[in-house]
XYZ file of C-alpha atoms in Angstrom:
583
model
C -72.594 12.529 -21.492
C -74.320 12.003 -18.304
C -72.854 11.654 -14.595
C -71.321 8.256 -13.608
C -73.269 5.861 -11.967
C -73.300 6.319 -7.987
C -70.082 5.141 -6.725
C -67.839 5.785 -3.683
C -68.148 5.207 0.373
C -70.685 6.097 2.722
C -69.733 8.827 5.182
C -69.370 8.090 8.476
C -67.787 11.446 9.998
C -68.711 15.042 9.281
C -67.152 17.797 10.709
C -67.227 21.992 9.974
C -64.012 24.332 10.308
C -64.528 27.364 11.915
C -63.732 30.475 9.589
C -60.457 31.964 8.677
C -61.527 35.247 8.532
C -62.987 37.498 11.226
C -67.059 37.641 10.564
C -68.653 40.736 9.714
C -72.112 41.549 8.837
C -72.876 41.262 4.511
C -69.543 39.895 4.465
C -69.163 36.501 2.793
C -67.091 33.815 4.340
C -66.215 30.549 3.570
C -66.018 26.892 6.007
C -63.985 23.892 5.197
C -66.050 20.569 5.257
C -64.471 17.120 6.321
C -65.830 13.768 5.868
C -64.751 10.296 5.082
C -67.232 9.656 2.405
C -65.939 9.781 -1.278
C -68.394 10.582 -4.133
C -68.193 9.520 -7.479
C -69.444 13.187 -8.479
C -70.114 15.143 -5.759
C -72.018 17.582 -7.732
C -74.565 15.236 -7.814
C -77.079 15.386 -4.469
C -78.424 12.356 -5.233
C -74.859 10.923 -4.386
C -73.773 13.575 -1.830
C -76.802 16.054 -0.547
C -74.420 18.389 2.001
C -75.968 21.098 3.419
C -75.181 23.533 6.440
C -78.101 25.621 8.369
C -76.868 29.000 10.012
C -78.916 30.009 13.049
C -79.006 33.317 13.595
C -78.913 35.651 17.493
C -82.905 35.808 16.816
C -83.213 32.377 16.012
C -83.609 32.608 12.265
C -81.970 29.925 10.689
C -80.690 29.699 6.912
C -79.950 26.099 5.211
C -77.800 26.453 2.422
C -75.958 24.127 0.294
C -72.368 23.184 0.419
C -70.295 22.813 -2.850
C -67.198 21.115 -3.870
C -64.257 23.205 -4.262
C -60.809 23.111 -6.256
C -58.589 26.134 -5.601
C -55.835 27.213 -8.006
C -53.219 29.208 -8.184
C -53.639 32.919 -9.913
C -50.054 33.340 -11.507
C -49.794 29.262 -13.168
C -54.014 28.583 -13.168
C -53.071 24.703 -11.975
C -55.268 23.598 -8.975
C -53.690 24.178 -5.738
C -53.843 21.703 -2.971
C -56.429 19.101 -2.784
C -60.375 19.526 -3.479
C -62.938 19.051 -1.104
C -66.132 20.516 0.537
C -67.056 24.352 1.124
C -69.466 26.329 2.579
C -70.098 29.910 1.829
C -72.409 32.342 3.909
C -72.998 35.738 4.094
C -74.160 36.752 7.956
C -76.952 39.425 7.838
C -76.683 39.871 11.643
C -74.336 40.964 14.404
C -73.890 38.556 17.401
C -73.340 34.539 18.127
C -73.955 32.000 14.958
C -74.314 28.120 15.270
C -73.500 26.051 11.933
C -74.318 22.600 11.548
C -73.841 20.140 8.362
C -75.887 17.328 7.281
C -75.721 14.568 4.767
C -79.127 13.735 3.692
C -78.095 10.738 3.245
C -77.331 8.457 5.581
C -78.594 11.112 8.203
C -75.247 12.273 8.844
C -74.813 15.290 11.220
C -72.073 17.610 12.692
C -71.636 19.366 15.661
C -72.392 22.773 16.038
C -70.130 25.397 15.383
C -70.863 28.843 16.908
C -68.873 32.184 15.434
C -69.292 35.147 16.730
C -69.929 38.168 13.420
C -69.506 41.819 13.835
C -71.060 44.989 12.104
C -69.550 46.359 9.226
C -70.230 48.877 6.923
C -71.719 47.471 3.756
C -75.225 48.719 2.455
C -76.622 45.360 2.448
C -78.077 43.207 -0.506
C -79.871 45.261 -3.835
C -83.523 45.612 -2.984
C -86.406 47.061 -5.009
C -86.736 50.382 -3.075
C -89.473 50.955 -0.688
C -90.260 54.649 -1.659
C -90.304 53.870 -5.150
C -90.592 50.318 -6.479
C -89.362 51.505 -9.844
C -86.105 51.784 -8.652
C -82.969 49.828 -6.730
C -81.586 50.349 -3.561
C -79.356 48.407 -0.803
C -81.103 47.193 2.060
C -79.022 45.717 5.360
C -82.509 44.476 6.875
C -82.999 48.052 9.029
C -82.605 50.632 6.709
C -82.581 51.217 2.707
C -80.302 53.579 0.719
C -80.862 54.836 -2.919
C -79.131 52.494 -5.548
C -78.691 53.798 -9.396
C -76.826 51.419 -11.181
C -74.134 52.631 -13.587
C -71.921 50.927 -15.606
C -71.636 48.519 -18.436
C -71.460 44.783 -19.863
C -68.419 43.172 -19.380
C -70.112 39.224 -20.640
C -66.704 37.567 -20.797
C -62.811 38.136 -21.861
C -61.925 37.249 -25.457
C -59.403 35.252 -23.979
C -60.274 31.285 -22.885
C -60.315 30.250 -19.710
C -56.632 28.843 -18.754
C -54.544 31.094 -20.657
C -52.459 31.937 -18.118
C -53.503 35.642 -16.487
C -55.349 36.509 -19.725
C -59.046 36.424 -18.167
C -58.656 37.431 -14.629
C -56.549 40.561 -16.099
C -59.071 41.671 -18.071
C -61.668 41.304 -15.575
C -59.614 43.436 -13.075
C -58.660 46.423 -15.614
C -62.472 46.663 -16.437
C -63.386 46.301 -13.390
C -60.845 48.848 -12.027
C -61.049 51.319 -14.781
C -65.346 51.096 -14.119
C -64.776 51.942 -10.366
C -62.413 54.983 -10.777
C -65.048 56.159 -12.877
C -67.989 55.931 -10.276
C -69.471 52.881 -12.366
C -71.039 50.294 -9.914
C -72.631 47.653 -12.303
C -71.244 45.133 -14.785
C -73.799 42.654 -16.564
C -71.516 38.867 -16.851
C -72.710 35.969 -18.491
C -71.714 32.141 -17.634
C -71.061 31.637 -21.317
C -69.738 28.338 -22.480
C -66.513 29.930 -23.372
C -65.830 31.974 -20.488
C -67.522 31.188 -16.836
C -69.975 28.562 -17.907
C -69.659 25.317 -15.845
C -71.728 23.293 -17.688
C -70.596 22.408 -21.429
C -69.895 19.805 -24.164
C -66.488 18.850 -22.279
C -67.796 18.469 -19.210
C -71.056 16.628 -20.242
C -74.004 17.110 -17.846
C -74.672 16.922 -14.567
C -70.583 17.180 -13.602
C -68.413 20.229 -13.306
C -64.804 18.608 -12.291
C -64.109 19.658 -15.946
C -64.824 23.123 -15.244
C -63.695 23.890 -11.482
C -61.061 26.365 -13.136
C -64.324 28.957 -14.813
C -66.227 28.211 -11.717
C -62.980 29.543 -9.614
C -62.089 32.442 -11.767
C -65.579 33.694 -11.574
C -65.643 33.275 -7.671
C -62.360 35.864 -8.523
C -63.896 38.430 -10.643
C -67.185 38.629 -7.743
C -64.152 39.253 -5.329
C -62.499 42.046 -7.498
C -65.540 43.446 -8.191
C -66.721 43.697 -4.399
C -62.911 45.044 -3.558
C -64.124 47.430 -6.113
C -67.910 48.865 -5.348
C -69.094 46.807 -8.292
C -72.340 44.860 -8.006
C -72.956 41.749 -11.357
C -75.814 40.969 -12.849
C -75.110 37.280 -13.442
C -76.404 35.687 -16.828
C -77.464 32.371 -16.227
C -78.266 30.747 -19.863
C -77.775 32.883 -23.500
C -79.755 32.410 -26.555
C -76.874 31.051 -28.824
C -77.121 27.788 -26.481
C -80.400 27.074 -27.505
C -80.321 28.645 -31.078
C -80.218 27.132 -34.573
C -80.150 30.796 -36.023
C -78.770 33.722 -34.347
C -75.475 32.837 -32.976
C -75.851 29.269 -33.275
C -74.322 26.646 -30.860
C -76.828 24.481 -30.653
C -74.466 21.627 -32.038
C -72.344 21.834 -29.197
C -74.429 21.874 -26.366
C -74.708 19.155 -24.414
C -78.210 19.016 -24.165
C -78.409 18.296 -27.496
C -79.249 14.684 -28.639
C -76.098 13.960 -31.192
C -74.030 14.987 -28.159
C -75.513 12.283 -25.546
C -77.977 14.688 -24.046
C -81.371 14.322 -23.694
C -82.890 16.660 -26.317
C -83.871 16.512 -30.055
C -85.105 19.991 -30.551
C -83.265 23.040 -28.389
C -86.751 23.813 -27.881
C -87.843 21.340 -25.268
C -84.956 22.742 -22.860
C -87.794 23.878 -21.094
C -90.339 21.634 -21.294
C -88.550 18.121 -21.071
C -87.949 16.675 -17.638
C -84.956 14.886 -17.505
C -83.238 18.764 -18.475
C -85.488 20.200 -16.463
C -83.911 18.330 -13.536
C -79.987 19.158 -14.715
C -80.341 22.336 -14.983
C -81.664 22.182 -11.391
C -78.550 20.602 -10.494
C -76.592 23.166 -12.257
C -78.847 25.863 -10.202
C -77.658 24.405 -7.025
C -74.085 24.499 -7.637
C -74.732 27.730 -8.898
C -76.166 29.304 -6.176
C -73.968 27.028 -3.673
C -71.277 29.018 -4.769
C -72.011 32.353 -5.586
C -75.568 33.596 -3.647
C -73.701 34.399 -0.459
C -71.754 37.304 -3.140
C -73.123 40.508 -1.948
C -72.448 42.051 -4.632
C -74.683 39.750 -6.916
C -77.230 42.634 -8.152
C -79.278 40.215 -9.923
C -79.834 36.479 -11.760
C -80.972 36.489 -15.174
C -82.235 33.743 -16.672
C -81.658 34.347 -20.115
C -80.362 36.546 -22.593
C -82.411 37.488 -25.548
C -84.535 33.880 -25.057
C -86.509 35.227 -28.213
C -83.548 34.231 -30.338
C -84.672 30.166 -29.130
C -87.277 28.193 -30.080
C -88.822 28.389 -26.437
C -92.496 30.142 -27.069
C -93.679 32.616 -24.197
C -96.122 29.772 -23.383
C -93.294 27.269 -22.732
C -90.955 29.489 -20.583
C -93.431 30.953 -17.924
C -94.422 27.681 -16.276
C -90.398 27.039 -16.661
C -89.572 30.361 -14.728
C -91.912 29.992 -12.472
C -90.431 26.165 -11.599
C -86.712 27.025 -11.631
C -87.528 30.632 -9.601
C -88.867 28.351 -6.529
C -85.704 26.014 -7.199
C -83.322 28.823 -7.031
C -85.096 30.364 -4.019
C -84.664 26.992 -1.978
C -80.729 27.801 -2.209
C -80.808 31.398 -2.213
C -81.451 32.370 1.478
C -80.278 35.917 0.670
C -83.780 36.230 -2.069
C -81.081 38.171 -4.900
C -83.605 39.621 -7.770
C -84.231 37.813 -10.456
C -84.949 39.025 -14.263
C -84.479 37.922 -18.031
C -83.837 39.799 -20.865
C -85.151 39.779 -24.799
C -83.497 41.566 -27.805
C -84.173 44.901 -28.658
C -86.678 45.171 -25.774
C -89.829 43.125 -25.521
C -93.300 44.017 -23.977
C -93.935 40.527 -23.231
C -96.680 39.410 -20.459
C -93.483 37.797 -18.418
C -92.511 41.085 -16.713
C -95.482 40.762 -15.383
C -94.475 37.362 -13.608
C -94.116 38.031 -9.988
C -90.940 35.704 -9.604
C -89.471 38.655 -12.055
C -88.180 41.637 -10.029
C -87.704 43.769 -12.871
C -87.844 44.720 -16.591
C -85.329 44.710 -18.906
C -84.436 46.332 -22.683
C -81.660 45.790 -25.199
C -81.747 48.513 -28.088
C -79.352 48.637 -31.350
C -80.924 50.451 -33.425
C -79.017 53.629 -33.763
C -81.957 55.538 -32.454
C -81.315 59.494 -30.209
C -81.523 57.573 -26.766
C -82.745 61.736 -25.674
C -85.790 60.679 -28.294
C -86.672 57.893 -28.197
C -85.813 56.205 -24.308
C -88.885 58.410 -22.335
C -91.121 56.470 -25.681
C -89.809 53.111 -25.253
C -90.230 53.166 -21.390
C -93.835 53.634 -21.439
C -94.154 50.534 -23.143
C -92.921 48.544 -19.819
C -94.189 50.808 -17.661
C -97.849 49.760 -19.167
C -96.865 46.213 -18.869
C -95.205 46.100 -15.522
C -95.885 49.484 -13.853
C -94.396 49.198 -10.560
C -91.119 47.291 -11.575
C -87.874 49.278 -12.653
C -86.796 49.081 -16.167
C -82.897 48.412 -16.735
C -81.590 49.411 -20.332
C -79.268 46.803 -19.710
C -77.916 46.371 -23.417
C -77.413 49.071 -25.322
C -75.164 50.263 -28.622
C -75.538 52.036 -31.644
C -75.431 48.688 -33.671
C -75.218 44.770 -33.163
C -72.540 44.546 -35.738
C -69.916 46.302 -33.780
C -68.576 50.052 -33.877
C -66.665 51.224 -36.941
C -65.773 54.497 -38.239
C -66.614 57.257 -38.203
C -65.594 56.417 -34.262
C -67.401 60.234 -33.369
C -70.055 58.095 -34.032
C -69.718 55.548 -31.033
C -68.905 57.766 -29.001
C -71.847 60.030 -29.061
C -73.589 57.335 -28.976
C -72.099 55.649 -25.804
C -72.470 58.974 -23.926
C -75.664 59.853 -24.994
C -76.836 56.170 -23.911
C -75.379 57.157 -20.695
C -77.022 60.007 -19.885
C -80.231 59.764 -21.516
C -81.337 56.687 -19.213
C -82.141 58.254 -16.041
C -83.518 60.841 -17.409
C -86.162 59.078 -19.627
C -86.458 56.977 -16.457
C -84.648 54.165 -16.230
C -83.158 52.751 -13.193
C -79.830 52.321 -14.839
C -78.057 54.292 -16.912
C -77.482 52.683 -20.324
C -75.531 49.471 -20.239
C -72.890 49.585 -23.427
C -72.151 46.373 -25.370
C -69.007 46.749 -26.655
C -66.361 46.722 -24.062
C -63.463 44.955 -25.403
C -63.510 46.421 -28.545
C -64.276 50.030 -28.263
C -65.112 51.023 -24.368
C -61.799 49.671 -23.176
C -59.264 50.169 -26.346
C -60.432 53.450 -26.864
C -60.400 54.542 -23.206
C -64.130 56.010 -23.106
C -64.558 54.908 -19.214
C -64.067 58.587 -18.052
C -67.444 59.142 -19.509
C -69.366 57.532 -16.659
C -67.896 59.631 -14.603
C -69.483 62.520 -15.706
C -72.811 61.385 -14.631
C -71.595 59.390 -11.478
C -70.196 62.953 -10.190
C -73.170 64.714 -11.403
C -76.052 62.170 -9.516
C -73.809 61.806 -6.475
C -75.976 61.439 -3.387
C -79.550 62.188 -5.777
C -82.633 60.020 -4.779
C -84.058 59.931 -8.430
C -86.874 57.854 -6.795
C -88.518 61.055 -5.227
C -88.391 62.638 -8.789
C -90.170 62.810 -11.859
C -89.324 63.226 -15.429
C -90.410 66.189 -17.472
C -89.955 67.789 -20.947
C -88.103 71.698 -20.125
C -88.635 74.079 -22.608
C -85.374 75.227 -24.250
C -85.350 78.580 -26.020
C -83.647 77.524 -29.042
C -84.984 74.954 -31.999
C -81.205 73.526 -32.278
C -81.336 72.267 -28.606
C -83.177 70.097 -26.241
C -83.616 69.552 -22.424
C -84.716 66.576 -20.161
C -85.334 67.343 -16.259
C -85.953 65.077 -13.335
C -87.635 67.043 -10.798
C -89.362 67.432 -7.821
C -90.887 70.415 -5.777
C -87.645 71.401 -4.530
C -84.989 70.275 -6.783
C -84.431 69.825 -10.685
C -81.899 68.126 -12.551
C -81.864 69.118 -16.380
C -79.673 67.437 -19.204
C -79.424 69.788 -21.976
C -77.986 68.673 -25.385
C -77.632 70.010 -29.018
C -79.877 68.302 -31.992
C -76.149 68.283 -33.168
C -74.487 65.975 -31.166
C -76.734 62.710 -32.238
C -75.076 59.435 -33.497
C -77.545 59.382 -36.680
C -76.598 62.922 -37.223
C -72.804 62.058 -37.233
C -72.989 59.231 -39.379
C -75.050 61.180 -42.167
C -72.151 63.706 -41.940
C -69.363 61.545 -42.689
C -72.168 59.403 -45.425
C -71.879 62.855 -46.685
C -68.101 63.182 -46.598
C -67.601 59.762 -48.318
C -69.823 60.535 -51.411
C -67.576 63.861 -51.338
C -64.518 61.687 -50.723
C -63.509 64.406 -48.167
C -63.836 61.260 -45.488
C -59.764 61.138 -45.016
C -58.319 60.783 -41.509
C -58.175 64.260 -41.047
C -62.294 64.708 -41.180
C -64.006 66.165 -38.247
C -67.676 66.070 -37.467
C -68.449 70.050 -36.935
C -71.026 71.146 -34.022
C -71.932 74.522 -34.161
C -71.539 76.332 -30.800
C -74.895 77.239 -29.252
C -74.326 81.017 -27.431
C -77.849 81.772 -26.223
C -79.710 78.925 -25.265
C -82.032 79.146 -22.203
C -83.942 76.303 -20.382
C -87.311 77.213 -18.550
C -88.198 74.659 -15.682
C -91.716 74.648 -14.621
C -93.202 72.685 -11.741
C -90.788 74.566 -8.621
C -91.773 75.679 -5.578
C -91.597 79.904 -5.221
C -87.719 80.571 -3.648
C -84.437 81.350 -3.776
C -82.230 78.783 -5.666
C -78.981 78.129 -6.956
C -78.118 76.932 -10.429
C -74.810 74.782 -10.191
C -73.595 74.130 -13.952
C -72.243 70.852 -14.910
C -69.775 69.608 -18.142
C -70.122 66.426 -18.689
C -67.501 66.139 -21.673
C -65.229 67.773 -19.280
C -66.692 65.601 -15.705
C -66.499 69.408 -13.941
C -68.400 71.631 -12.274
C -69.011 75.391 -13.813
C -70.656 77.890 -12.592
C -72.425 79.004 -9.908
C -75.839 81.096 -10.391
C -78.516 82.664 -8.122
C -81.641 82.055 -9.720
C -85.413 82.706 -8.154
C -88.167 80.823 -8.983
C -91.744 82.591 -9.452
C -95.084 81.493 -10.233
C -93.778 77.745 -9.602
C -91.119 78.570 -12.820
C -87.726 79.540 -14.179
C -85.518 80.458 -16.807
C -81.627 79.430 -16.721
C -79.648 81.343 -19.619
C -77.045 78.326 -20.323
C -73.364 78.811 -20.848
C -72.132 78.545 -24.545
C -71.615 74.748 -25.427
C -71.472 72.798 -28.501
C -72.330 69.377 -26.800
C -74.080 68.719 -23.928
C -74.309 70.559 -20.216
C -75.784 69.425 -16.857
C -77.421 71.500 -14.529
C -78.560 71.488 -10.775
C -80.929 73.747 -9.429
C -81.028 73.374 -5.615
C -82.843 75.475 -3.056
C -80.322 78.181 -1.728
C -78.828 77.088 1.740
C -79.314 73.052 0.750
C -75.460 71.315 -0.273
C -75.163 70.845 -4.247
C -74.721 67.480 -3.475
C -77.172 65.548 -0.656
């Protein structure tokens, strides 16, 4: 299962192609290599070490590694002319570039190749913001802009790899449907069956076998980018490594009975020889997909507490492979890992971890029970933002009642930034309930509603609602207040013990309806304002539009909104007057 011996010819010529495409800053573009040299398995840099250093107009220069490349064809999915070697850079700088490509071995060199890159308008790589390290924002090298992360997980298309269309044209509805809807995140894992290039077919060490995933995922970065999306890239998933919880131990390649070099899934971390693959695997990796600009983040793993590997085991392991990937990662992407249902564990602490994570499915009122949960990280890591990046109302899937779900997903939505988050909540279930039951309009609500906020110059607060059937969460600061007001009534627990109710009754036919009362006189007081004149700007976010418009003045630093009637949820602004609704 391991990579042939080292075969092939030495190279004797080297050369770079200048780019196809015109060069603009945060923009990534791709070189042809040519040599003479073949490689038994060029993925291999013991056999062929090719890497190409970009010097900058200031001098700067940035090695990174070149990778082989197969292209296909979108419409058949059969390779497409011949493979051979690739660069791919993203300039961070206008002005002249020189390339150059080396062999390591024998000490082979190029000529220089200068290209000249222009400025374009792209916000730059995500950044933990400046003003308040809690939260994201883009960063072109000379100035940062706010970043809040909406959207969803979209881990991989039921479909496998190769069936003609099937993947790529699920990854570009999502991906489409996410960005009409303001959404500008989507969480991807390299999975074994969908963009992994590592697996029990390919064995180790060697990805010919899997140039088609590596492709297609090179194809859902680009859609995404065409798109406004930024991926969080999963890197390894517990069901690799597991015995138990989605179990797949038996076909991994690592594994022993399969020709790899481990007995227990365990010693992934521990045992050099794997240690040293999956380094391999990083470098490919990061070869071909660091120059993405729109890579939000790596994560190691998902849910590593569903392994074997102990706490213990995996820091000293993180710490290793974070200084691998940062050797071929000019561009310094962040860098996180994930556990199931949360986890207050020392590793966020880890400084080669940019940021927090939690996955919740435990049916729980994300308006109760996100501003509790947070504090937990926020003790553990306190200047690091906290992504709820899985979230649903259970890990076995939606079912009925489907009111359910979908006051769930919303709620999840919603209650995230305002219990503090820097994301809103990150839904599991796209193929089977976000997508086939068309509930992507709902991020637009909030997308509309934050447009243009700064939610790191805010804090969260509790506002007092004038009604015991209703609740209210505000981010605020001196000058401004957003408030999220909701019913006790429209709760995912409270809709499930209604239709509980209705099946005991046997009233639970297909014409049941989950009732929620109307609420006529609710008012929110906001506390914590500056003395002025205001304006109130009312938001629907069932409805994604704006309501009414209401002079309000604020007085001994508060202020008391009387709400319009609602059954659900409303949004609400309160802006000083003569400032835009929207910054």
């Amino acid at each position: 299962m391991f990579a042939a011996a080292q075969t092939g010819t030495a190279p004797t010529k080297l050369s770079l192609t200048a780019p196809t495409a015109a060069a603009r800053t945060f923009e990534p573009l791709d070189m042809a290599l040519t040599t003479d040299g073949t490689f038994a398995n060029p993925y291999d840099p013991a056999q062929a070490q090719l890497d190409v250093s970009f010097t900058s107009p200031a001098g700067k220069t940035m090695t990174v590694p070149a990778f082989w490349y197969q292209d296909f064809d979108r419409a058949t999915l059969k390779p497409k002319g011949t493979a051979g070697w690739r660069v791919r850079f993203t300039p961070t700088s206008v002005g002249k570039w020189t390339a150059s490509a080396a062999f390591t071995k024998p000490g082979l060199k190029s000529a220089p190749l200068t290209f000249n890159v222009a400025a374009s308008d792209s916000p730059g790589f995500v950044r933990i913001d400046k003003q308040n390290p809690r939260y994201f924002a883009h960063d072109n090298g000379k100035t940062q802009q706010f970043y809040f992360p909406i959207g969803l997980n979209l881990g991989w298309a039921s479909e496998q790899p190769g069936t003609i269309g099937s993947t790529l044209d699920s990854y570009e509805r999502w991906l489409t449907q996410l960005s009409k809807n303001g959404g500008t995140i989507a969480r991807v894992w390299m999975a074994d069956w969908g963009f992994g290039v590592e697996g029990k077919d390919t064995g180790l060490g060697n990805y010919g076998g899997r140039q088609l995933q590596a492709w297609m995922l090179e194809q859902m970065f680009e859609m995404a980018r065409e798109r406004g999306v930024n991926i969080e890239l999963v890197l390894l998933y517990h069901g690799a490594f597991s015995t138990t919880v989605n179990p797949e131990w038996a076909s991994n390649p690592y594994n022993a009975a399969n020709g790899g070099p481990l007995k227990l899934p365990g010693d992934f971390v521990t045992n050099p020889q794997a240690r040293d693959l999956f380094k391999r695997r990083l470098r490919y990796i990061a070869a071909r997909y660091a120059a993405q600009p729109n890579l939000f983040a790596w994560e190691w793993w998902n849910e590593v507490n569903w392994t074997p590997i102990s706490d213990g085991d995996l820091k000293p392991w993180i710490k290793e492979m974070t200084g691998v990937l940062k050797s071929y990662d000019p561009y310094n992407h962040l860098i996180s890992s994930s556990y199931a249902y949360g986890g207050t564990s020392d590793l966020w602490k880890l400084p080669e971890i940019d940021f927090s994570q939690q996955h919740d499915y435990a049916g729980r009122d994300p308006l109760v029970w996100g501003r509790r949960d947070i504090e937990s990280f926020i003790e553990t890591a306190p200047n690091k933002p906290v992504l709820l990046a899985e979230v649903g109302y259970s890990a076995n899937g939606t079912g009925e009642p489907l009111i359910r779900d979908e006051i769930h997903f919303h709620n999840a939505i919603w209650a995230a930034p305002f219990a503090g988050y820097a994301s809103s909540g990150m839904y599991w279930w796209w193929d089977t309930f976000v997508d086939p039951q068309n509930q992507w309009p709902q991020y637009k609500g909030l997308a509309d509603f934050l447009k243009g906020e700064n939610l790191g110059l805010m804090t969260g607060q509790d506002a007092e609602v004038g009604t015991p059937d209703a609740a209210a969460l505000t981010l605020q600061s001196k000058t401004r207040a957003l408030i999220w007001l909701r019913s006790s009534t429209y709760d995912a627990g409270e809709a499930n013990a209604a239709y509980s109710k209705a099946l005991i009754a046997q009233k639970a036919g297909p014409d049941w309806k989950y009732d929620m009362p109307i609420r006529y006189k609710a008012t929110v007081k906001v506390d914590g304002l500056s003395d002025g004149a205001y304006t109130a700007y009312w938001y629907a976010p069932q409805k994604n539009v704006w309501l009414s418009v209401i002079p309000v003045a604020v007085k001994g630093g508060s202020v008391t909104l009387n709400a319009p009637s609602f059954d659900k949820d409303l949004a609400v602004k309160i802006v000083p007057v003569g400032e835009p609704r929207t910054p």
